[in-house]
Structure formats: C-alpha cells, structure tokens
PDB file of C-alpha atoms in Angstrom:
ATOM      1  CA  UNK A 915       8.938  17.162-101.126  1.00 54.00           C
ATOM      2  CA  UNK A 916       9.106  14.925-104.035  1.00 56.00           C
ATOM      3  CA  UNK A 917      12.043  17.213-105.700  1.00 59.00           C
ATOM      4  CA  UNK A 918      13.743  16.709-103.022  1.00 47.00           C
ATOM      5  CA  UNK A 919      13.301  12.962-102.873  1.00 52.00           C
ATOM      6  CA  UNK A 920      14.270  12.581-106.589  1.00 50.00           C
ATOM      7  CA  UNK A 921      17.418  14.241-105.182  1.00 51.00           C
ATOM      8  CA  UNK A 922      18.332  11.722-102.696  1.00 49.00           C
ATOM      9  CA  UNK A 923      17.330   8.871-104.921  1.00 53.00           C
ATOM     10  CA  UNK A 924      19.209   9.981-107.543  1.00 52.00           C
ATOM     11  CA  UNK A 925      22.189  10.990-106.041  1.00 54.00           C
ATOM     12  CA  UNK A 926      22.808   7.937-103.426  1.00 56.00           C
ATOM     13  CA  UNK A 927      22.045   5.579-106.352  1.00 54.00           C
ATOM     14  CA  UNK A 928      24.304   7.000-108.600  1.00 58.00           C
ATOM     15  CA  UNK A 929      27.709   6.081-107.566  1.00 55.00           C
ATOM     16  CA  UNK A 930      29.724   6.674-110.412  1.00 62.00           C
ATOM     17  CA  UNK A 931      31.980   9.486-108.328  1.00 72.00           C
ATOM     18  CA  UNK A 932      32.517   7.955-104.786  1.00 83.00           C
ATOM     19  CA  UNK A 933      34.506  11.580-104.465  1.00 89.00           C
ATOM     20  CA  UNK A 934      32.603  15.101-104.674  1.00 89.00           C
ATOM     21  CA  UNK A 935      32.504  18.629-103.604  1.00 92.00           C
ATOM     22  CA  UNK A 936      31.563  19.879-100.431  1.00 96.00           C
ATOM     23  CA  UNK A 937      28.656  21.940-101.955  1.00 94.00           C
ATOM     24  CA  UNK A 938      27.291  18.719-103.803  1.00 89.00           C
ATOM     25  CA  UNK A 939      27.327  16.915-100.081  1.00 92.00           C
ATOM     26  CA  UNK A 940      25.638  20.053 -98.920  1.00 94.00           C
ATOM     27  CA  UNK A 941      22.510  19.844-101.535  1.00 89.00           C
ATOM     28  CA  UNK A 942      22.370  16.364-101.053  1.00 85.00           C
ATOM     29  CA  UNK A 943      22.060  17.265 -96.827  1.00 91.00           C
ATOM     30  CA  UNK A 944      20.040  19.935 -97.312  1.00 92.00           C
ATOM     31  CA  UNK A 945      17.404  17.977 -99.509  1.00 87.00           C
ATOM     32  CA  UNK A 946      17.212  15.926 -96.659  1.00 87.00           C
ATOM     33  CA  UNK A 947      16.963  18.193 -93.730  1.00 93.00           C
ATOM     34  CA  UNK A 948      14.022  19.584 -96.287  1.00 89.00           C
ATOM     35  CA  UNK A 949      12.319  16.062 -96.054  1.00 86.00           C
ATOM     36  CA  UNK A 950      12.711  15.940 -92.004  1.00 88.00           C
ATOM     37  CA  UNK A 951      11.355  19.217 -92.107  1.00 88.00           C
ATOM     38  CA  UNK A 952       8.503  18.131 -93.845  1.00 83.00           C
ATOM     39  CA  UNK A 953       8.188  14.943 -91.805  1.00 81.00           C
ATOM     40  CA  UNK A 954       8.668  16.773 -87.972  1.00 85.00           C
ATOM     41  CA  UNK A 955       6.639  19.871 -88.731  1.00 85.00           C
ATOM     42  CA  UNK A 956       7.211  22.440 -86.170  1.00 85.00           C
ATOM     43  CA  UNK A 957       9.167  20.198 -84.069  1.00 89.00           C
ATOM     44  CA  UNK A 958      12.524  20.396 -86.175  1.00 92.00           C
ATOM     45  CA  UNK A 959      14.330  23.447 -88.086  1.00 93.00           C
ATOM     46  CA  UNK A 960      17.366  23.500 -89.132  1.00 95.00           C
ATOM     47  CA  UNK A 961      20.429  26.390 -90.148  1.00 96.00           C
ATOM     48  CA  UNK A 962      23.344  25.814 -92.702  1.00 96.00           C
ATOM     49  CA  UNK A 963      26.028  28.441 -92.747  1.00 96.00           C
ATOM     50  CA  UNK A 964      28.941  27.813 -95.196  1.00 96.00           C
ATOM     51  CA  UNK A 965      31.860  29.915 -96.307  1.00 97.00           C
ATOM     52  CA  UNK A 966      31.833  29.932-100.334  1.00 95.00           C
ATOM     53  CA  UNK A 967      35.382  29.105-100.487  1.00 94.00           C
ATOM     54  CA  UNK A 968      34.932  25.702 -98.752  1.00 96.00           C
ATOM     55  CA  UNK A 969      31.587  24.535-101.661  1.00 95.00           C
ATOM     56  CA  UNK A 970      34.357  23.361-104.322  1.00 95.00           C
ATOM     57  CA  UNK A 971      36.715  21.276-101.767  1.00 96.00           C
ATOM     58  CA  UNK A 972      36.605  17.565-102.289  1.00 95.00           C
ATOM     59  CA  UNK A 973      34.856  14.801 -99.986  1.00 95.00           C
ATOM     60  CA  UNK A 974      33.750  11.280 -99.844  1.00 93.00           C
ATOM     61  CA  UNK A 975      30.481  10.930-101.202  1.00 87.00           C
ATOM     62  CA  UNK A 976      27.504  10.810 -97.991  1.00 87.00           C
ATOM     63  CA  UNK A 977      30.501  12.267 -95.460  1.00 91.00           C
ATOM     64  CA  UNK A 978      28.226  15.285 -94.116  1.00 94.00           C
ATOM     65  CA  UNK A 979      25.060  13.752 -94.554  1.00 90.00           C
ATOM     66  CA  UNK A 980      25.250  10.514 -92.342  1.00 90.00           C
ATOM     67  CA  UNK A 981      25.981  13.267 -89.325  1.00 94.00           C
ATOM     68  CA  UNK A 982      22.850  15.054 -90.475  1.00 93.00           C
ATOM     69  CA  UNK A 983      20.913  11.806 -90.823  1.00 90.00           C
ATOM     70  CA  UNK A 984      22.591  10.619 -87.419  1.00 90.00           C
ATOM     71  CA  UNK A 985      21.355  14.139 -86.004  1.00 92.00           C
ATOM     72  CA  UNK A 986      17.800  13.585 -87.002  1.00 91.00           C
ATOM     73  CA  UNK A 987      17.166  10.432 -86.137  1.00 88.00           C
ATOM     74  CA  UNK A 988      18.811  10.015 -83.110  1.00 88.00           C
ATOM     75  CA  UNK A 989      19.438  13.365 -81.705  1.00 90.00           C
ATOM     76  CA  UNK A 990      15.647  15.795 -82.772  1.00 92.00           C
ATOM     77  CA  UNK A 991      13.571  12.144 -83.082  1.00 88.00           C
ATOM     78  CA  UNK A 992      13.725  11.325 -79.550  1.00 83.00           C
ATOM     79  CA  UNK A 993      12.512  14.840 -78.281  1.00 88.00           C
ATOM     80  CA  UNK A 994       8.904  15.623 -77.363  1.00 84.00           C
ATOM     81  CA  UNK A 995       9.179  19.964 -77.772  1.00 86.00           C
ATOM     82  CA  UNK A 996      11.685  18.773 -80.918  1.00 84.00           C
ATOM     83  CA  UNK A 997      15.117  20.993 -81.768  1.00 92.00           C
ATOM     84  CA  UNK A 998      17.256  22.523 -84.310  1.00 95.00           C
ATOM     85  CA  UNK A 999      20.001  20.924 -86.308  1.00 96.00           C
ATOM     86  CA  UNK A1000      23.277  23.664 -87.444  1.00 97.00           C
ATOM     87  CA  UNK A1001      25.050  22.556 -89.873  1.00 97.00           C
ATOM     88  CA  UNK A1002      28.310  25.094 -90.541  1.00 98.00           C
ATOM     89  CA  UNK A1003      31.517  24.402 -92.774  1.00 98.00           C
ATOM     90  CA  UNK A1004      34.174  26.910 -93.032  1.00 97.00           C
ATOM     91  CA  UNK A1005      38.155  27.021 -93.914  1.00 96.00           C
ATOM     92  CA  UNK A1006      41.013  27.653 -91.249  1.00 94.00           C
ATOM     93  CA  UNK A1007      44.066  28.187 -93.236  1.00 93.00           C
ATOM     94  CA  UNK A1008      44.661  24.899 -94.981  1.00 94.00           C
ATOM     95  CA  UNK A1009      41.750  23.012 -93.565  1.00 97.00           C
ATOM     96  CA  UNK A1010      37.953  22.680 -93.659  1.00 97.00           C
ATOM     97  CA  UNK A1011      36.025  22.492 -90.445  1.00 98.00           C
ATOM     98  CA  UNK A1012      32.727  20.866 -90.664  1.00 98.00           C
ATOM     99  CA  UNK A1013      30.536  21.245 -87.602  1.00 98.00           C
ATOM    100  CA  UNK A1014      26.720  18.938 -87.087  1.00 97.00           C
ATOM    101  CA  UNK A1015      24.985  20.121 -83.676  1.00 97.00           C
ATOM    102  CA  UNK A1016      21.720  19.219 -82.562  1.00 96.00           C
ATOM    103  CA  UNK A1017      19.587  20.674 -79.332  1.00 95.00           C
ATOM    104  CA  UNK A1018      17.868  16.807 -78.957  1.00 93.00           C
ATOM    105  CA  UNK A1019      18.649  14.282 -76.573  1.00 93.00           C
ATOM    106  CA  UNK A1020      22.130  14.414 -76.399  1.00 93.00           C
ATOM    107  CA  UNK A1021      23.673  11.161 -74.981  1.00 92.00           C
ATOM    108  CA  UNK A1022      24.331   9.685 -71.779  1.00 92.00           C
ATOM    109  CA  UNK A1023      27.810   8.990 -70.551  1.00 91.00           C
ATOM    110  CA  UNK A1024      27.770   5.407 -71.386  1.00 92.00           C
ATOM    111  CA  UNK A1025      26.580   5.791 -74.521  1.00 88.00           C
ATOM    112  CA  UNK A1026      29.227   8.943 -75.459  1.00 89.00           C
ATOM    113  CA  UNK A1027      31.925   6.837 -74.607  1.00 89.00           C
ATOM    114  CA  UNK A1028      30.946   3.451 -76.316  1.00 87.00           C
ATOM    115  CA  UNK A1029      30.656   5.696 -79.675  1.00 84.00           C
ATOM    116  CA  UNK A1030      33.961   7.109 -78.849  1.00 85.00           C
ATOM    117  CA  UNK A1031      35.544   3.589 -78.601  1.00 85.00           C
ATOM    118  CA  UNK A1032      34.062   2.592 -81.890  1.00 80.00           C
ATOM    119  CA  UNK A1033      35.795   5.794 -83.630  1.00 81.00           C
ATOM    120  CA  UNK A1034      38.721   5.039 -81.452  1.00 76.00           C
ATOM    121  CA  UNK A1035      38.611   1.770 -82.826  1.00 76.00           C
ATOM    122  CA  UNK A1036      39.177   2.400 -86.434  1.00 69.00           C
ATOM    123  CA  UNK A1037      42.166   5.434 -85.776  1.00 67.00           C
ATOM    124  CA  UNK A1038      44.494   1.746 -84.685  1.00 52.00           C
ATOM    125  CA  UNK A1039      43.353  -1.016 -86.526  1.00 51.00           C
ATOM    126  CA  UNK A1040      40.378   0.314 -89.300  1.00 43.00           C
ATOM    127  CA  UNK A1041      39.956  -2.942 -91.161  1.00 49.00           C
ATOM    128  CA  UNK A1042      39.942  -5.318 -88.285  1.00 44.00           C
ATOM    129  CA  UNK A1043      37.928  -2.753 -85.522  1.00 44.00           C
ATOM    130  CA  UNK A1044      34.835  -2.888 -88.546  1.00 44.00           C
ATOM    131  CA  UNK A1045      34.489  -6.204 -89.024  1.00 39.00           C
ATOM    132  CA  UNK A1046      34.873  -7.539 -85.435  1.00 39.00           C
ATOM    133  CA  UNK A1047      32.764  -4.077 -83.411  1.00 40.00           C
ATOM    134  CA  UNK A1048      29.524  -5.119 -82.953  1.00 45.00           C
ATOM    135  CA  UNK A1049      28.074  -1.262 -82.687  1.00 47.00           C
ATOM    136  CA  UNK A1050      25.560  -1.851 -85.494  1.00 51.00           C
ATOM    137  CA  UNK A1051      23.714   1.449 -84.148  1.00 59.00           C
ATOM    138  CA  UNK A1052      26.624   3.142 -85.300  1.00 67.00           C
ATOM    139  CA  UNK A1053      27.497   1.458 -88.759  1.00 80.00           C
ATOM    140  CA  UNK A1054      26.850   4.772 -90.807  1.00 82.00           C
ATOM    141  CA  UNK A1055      29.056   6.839 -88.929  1.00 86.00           C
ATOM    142  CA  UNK A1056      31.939   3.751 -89.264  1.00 86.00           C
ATOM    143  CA  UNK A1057      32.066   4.044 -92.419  1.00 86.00           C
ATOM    144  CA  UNK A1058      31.785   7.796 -92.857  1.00 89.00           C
ATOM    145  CA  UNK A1059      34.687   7.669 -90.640  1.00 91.00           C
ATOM    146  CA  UNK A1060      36.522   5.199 -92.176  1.00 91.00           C
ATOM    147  CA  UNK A1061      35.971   6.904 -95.635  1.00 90.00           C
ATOM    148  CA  UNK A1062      37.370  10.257 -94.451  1.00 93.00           C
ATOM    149  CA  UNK A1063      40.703   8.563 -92.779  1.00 92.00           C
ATOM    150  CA  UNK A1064      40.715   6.848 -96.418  1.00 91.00           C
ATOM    151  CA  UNK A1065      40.657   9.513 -98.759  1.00 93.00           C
ATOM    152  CA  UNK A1066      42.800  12.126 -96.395  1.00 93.00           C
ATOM    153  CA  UNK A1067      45.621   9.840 -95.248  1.00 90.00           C
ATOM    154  CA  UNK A1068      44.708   9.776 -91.655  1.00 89.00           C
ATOM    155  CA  UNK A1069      45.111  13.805 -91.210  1.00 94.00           C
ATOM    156  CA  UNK A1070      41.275  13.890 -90.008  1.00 94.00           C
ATOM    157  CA  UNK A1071      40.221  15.679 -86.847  1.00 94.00           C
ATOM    158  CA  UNK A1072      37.509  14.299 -85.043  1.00 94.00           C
ATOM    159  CA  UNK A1073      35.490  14.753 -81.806  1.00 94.00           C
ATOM    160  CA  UNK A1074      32.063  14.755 -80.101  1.00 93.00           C
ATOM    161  CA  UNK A1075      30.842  16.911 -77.475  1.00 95.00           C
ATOM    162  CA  UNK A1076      27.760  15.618 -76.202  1.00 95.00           C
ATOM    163  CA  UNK A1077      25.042  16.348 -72.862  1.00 94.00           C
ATOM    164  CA  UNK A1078      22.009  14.188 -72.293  1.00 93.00           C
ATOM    165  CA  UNK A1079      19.176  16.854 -73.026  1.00 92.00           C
ATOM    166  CA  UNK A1080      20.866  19.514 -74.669  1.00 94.00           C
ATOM    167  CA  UNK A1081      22.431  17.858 -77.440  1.00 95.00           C
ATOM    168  CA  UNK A1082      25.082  16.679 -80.024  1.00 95.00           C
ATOM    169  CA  UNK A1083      28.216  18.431 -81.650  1.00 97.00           C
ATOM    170  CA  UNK A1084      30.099  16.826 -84.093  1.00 96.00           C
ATOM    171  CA  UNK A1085      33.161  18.744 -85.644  1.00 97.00           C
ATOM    172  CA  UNK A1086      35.046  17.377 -88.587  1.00 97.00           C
ATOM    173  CA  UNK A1087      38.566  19.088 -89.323  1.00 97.00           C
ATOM    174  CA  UNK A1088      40.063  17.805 -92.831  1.00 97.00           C
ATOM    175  CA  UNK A1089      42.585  19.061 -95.359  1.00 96.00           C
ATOM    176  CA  UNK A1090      41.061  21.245 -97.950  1.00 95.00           C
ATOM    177  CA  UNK A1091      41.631  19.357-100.902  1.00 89.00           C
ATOM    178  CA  UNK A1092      40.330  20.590-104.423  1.00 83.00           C
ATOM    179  CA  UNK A1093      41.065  17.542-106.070  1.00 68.00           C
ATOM    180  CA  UNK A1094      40.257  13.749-105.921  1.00 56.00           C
ATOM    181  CA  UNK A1095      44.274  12.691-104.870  1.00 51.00           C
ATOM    182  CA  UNK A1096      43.425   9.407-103.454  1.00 44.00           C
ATOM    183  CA  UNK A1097      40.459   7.251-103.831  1.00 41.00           C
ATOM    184  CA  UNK A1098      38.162   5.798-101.149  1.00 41.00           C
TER     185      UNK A1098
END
C-alpha cells in the first residue's frame, strides 16, 4: 500500500513531462486500482489487458487514470455487492483503443446525457464550454478530454455506453503516436 502511494505522489507531483507513455499511465492506474483494492476489500477487483505494442505510445500525463478514478468513485463506490473495473488498451492499425468499464451503478438517462453535453461541449468551442459549464462533478474528465483533443489535433474518438445498474464503458480511440509532436 504505501509503495504504491509513493507512486502516485510522486508521479502526479512531478510534472516535469506533461507527455508520457501509455505503459507509464498504466503503472500510475494500476497503483491506484491497487489502493482501491486495498480500500474496497472484496467489494472491488479489477482486470488490465494491454497489447505490448501499445506500452511505448505517447499520452497526456493522468489521460487513463481520471477514467479509472472516475470508475471507482462513481461507478464501484455507489454499489452495496461492489464490481469489477476492466481496463484494456490495444492497437487497430494506426490507432490505440483504450477501453474503462465498470459493473457499478451505471447512470441514469439524465445524467448520461448531461455528461455527454459537457464532452459535446468542448468538441465546438473547448476554451469557452470550460470556463462557462458549470458540471463541476465532471471537471476531471474536462480536462482529460480537453488534453487528449490538445495533444492529438482533434482526431480523438470518444463515447460512453452507460445502464443504471450494470455499469459504465468508456472507449478512447487516438492516433498511436510514439513521440511527443505537439504539446498539451
């Protein structure tokens, strides 16, 4: 437990690469699905599946984990018999696909759409949509969001799949980049 909390300390102080690779993201997410772990007990396990070829491509810095964080906390958190949390990345031709499900709450209607209209939001107007969207619930994904439109030039994928009670999906399709070729 406290390895892995030196780990997150460390490495969301440290901001002297805003950029890294996919399989840095994944220690970092992985530390922390560790300290949930720890923290739920039985009530929460998680799975990570990741093609080797995808660990060297080239992310914003706390990308992945704000979906795991996001997964926990509002997805396994809210359940009384708890869930899992699958976390999968793997390369289609050109691109990286990065899938977060959870088997918690899910989300209603209402609430699916409102978080759609805050993503929706930021793929017109970015700047203006993040200042003036008062969705502070959903601040971390904004700007995980807003850093992967950033750093690859709008060609992001993005979409939710959600049912109240069964759960979350979030899928993430990006260029697989293995260099930093713009800066957040």
């Amino acid at each position: 437990v406290i390895n892995n909390l030196a780990l997150l300390m460390r490495t969301s102080i440290s901001w002297n690469n805003d950029i890294v690779s996919i399989g840095d993201e994944l220690e970092f997410s992985e530390a922390y699905l560790e300290l949930q772990k720890y923290h739920f007990g039985d009530k929460m396990s998680y799975t990570m599946t990741i093609e080797d070829e995808c660990r060297d491509a080239r992310i914003p810095k706390l990308t992945i984990a704000t979906f795991v964080e996001n997964a926990c906390v509002h997805g396994i958190e809210g359940t009384s018999e708890g869930g899992m949390v699958f976390l999968t990345v793997s390369k289609d031709n050109d691109r990286v696909v990065i899938e977060i499900e959870d088997t918690g709450t899910g989300m209603d209607e209402k609430t699916a759409d409102e978080f759609r209209e805050v993503i929706k939001a930021h793929d017109t107007d970015s700047e203006s949509s993040f200042i003036t969207h008062d969705k502070k619930k959903s601040i971390g994904v904004q700007n995980a969001y807003i850093r992967l439109k950033t750093f690859f030039a709008d060609d992001i994928q993005f979409e939710m799949y959600t049912e109240q009670g069964v759960g979350t999906l979030i899928t993430i399709n990006i260029p697989y980049k293995l260099q930093e070729e713009t800066v957040c």
